[in-house]
JSON list of C-alpha atoms in Angstrom, two decimals:
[
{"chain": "A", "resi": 464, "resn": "UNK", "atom": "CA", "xyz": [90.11, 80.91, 75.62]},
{"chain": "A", "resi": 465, "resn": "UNK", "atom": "CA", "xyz": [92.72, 79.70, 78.60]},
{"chain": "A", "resi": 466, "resn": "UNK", "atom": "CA", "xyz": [93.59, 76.12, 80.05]},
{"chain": "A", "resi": 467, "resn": "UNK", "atom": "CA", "xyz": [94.05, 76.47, 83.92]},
{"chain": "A", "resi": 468, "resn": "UNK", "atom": "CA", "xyz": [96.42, 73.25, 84.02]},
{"chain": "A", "resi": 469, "resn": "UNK", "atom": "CA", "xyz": [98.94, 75.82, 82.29]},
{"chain": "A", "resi": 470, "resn": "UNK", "atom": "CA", "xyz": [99.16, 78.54, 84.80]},
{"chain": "A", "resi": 471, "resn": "UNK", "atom": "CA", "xyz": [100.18, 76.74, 88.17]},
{"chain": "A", "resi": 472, "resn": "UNK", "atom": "CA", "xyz": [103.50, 76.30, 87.00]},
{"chain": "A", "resi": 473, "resn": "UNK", "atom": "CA", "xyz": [103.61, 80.16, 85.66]},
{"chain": "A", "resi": 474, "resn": "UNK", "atom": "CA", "xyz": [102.00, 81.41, 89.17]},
{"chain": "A", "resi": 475, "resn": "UNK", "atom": "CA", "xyz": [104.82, 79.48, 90.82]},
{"chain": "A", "resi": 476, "resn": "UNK", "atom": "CA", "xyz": [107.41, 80.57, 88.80]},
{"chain": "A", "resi": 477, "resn": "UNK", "atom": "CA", "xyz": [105.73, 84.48, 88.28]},
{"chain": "A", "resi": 478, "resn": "UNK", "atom": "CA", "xyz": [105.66, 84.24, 92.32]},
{"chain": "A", "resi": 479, "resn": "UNK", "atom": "CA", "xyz": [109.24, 82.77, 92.73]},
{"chain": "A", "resi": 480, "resn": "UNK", "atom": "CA", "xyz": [111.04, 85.61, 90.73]},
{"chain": "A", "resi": 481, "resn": "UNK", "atom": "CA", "xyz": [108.60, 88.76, 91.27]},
{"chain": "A", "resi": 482, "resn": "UNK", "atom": "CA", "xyz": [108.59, 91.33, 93.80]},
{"chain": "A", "resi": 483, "resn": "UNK", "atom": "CA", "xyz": [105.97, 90.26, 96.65]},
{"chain": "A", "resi": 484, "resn": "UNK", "atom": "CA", "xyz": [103.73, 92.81, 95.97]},
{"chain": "A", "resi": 485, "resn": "UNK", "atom": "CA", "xyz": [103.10, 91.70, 92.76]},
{"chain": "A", "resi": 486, "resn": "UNK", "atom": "CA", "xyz": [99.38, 92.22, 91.50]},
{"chain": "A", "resi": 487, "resn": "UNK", "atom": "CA", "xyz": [98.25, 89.18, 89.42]},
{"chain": "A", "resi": 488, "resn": "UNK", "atom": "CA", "xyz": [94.85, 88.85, 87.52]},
{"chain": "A", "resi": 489, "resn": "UNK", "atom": "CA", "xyz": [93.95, 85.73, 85.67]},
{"chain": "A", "resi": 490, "resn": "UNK", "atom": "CA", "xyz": [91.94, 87.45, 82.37]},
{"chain": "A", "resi": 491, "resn": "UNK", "atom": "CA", "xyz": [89.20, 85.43, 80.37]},
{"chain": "A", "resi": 492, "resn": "UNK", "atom": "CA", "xyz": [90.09, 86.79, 76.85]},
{"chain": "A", "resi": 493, "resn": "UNK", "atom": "CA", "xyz": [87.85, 86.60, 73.75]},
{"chain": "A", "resi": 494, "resn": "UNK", "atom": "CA", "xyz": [83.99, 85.75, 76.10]},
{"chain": "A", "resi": 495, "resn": "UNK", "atom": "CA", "xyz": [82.71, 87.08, 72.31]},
{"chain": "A", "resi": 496, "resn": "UNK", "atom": "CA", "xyz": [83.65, 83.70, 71.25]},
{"chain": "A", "resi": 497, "resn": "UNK", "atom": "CA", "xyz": [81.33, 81.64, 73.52]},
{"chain": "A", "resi": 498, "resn": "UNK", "atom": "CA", "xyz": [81.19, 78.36, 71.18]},
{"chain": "A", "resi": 499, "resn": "UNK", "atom": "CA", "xyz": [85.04, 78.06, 71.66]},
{"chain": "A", "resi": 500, "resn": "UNK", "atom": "CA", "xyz": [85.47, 78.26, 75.14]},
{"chain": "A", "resi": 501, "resn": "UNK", "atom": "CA", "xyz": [87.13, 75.85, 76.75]},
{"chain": "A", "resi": 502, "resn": "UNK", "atom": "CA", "xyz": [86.97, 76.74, 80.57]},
{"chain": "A", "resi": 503, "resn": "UNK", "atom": "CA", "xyz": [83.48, 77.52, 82.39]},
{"chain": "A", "resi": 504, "resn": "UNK", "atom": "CA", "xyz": [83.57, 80.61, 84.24]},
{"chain": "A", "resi": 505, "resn": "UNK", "atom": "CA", "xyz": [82.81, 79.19, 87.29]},
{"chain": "A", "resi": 506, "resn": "UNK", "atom": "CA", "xyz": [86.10, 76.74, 87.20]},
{"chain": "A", "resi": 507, "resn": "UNK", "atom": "CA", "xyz": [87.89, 79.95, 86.28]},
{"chain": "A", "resi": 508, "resn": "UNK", "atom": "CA", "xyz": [87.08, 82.02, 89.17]},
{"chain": "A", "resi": 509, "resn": "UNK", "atom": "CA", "xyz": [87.31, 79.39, 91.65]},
{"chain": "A", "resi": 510, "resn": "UNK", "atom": "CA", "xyz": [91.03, 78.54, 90.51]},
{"chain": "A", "resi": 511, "resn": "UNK", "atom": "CA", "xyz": [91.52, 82.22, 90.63]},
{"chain": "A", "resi": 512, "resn": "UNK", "atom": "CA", "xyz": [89.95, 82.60, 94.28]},
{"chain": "A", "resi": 513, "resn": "UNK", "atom": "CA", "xyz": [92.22, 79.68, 95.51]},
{"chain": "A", "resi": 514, "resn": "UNK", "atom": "CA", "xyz": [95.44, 80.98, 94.16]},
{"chain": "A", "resi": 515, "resn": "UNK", "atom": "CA", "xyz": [94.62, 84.97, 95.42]},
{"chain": "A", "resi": 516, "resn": "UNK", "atom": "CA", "xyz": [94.10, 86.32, 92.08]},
{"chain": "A", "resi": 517, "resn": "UNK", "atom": "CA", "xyz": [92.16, 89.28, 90.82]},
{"chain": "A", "resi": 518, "resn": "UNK", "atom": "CA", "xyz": [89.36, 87.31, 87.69]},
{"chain": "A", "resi": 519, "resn": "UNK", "atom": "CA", "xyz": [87.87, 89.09, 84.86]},
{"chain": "A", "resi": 520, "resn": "UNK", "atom": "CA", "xyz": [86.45, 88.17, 81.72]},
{"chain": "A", "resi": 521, "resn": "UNK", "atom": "CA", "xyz": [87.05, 90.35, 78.68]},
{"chain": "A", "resi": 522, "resn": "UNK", "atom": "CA", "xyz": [86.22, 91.00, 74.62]},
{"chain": "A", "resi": 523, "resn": "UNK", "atom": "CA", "xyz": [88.02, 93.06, 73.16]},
{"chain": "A", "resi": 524, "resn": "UNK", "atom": "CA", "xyz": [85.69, 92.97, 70.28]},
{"chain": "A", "resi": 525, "resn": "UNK", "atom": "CA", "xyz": [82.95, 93.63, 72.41]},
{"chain": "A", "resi": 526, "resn": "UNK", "atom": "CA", "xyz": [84.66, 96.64, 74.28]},
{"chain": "A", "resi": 527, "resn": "UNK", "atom": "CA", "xyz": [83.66, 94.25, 77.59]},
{"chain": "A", "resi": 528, "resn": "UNK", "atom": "CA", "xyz": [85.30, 95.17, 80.74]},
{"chain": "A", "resi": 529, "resn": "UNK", "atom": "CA", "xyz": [88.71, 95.99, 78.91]},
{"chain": "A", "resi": 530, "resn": "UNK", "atom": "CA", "xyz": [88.74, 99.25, 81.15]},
{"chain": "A", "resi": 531, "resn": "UNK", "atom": "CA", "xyz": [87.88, 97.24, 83.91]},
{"chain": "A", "resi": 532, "resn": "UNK", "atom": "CA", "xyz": [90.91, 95.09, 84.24]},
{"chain": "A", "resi": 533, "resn": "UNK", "atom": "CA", "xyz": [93.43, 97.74, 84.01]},
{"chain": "A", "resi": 534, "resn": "UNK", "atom": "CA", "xyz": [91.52, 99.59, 86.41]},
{"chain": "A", "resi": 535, "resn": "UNK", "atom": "CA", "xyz": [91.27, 96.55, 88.77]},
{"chain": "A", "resi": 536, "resn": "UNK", "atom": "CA", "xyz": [95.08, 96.70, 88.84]},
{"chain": "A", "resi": 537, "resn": "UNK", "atom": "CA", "xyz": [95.62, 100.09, 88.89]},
{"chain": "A", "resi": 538, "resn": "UNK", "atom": "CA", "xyz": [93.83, 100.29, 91.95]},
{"chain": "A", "resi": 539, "resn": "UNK", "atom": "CA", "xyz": [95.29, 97.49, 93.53]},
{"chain": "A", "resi": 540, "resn": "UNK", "atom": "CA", "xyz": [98.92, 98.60, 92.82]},
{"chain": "A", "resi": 541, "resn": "UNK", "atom": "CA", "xyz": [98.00, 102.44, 93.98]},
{"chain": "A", "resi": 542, "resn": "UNK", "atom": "CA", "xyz": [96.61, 100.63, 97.41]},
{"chain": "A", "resi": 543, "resn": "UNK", "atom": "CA", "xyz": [99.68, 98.69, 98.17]},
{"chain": "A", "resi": 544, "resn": "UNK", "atom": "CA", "xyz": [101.89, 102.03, 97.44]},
{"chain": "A", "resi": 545, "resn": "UNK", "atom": "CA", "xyz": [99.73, 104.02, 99.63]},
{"chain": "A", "resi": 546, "resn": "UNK", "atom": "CA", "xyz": [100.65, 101.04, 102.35]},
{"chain": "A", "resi": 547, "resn": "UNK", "atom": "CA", "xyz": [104.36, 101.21, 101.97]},
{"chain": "A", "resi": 548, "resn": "UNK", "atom": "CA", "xyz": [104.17, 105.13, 102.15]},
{"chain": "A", "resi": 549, "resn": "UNK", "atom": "CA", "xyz": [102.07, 104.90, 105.22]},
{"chain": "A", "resi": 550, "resn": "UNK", "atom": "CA", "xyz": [104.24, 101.66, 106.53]},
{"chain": "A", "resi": 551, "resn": "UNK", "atom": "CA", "xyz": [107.59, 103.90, 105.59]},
{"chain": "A", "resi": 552, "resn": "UNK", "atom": "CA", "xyz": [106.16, 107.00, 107.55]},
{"chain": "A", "resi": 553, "resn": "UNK", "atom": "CA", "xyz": [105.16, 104.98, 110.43]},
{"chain": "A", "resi": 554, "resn": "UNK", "atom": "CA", "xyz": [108.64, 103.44, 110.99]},
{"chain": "A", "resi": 555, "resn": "UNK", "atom": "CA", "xyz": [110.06, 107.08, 110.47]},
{"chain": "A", "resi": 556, "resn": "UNK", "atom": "CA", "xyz": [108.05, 108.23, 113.42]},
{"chain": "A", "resi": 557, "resn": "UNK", "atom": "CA", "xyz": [109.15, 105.21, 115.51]},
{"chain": "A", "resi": 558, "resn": "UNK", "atom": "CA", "xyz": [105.56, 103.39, 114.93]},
{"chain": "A", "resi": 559, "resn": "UNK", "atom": "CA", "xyz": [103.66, 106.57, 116.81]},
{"chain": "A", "resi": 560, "resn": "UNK", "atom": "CA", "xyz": [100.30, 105.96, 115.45]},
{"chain": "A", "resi": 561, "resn": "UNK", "atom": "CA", "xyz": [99.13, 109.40, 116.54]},
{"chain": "A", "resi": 562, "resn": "UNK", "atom": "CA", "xyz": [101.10, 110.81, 114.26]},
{"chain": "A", "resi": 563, "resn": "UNK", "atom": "CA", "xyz": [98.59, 109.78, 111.55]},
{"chain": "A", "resi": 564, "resn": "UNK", "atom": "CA", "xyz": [95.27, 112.04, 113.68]},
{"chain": "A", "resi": 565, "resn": "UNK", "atom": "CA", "xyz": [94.62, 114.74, 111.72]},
{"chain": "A", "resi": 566, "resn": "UNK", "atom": "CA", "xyz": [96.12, 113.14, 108.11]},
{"chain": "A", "resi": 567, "resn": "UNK", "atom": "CA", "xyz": [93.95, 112.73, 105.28]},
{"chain": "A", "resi": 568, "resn": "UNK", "atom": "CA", "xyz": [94.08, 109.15, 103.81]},
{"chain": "A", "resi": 569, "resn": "UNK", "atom": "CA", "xyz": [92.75, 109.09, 100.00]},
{"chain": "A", "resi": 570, "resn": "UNK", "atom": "CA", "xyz": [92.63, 105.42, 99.28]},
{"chain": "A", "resi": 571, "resn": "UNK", "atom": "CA", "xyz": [90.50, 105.12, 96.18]},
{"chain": "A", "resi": 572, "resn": "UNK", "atom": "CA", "xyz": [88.25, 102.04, 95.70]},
{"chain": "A", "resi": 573, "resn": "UNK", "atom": "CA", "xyz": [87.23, 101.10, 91.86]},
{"chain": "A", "resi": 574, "resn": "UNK", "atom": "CA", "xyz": [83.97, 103.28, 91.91]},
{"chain": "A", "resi": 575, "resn": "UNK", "atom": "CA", "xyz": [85.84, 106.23, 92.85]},
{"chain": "A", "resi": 576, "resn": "UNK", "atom": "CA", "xyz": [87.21, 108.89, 91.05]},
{"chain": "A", "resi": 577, "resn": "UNK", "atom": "CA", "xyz": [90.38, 110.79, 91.91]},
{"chain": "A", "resi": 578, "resn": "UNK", "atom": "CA", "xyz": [89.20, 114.75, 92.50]},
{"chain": "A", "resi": 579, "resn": "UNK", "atom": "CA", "xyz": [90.32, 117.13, 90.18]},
{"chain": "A", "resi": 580, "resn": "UNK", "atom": "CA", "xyz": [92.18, 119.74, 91.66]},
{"chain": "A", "resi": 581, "resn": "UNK", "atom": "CA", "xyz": [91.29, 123.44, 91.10]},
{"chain": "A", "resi": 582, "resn": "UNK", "atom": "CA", "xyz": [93.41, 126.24, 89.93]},
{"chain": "A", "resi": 583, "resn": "UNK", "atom": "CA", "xyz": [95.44, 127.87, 92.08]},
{"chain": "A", "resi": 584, "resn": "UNK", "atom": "CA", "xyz": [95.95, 130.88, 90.19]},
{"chain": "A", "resi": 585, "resn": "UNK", "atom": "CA", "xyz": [94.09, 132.93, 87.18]},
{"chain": "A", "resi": 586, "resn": "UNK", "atom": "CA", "xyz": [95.84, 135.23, 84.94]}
]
């Protein structure tokens, strides 16, 4: 499976050289191959809890929460843009926090699903 000792050193140097925003999850690969692993679960999530990381396990060969993880992140990384566009508008509109009444936020959680939009026009 994974050896924790391994990725402190990676984190550090992942963390040293990527943007700040960066989204990190630590995946548990292979959980089909339960005789072989080589890190308990519990270990893994509390490394990943202490270090700010997204945790998943996955099996590929079992189709087991595959989707999951990329969906984890792709949620993550659509929140933090959402922040900089609402961060960037707020600075253009010298921090006026009313300027946000009325605005519709969408900021989809990982249950949600984005809502298809309807056509505009019919031929």
């Amino acid at each position: 499976m994974y050896k924790l000792s391994s990725y402190n050193s990676n984190l550090e140097e992942l963390r040293l050289h990527a943007d700040k925003n960066i989204v990190i999850m630590l995946i548990g690969n292979k959980t089909d191959l339960e005789d072989q692993r080589s890190v308990p679960t519990k270990d893994a999530k509390e490394f990943a809890q202490k270090e700010g990381l997204f945790f998943l396990e996955t099996s590929v060969m079992e189709a087991r929460n595959v989707e999951g993880a990329f969906l984890i992140v792709l949620t993550e990384i659509f929140n933090i843009v959402n922040k900089k566009n609402l961060a960037a508008s707020d600075d253009q509109e010298n921090s006026n926090l009313a300027s946000l009444t009325g605005k519709k936020i969408l900021a989809l959680g990982p249950a949600q699903v984005i809502p298809k939009k309807k056509a505009c026009c019919r031929s």
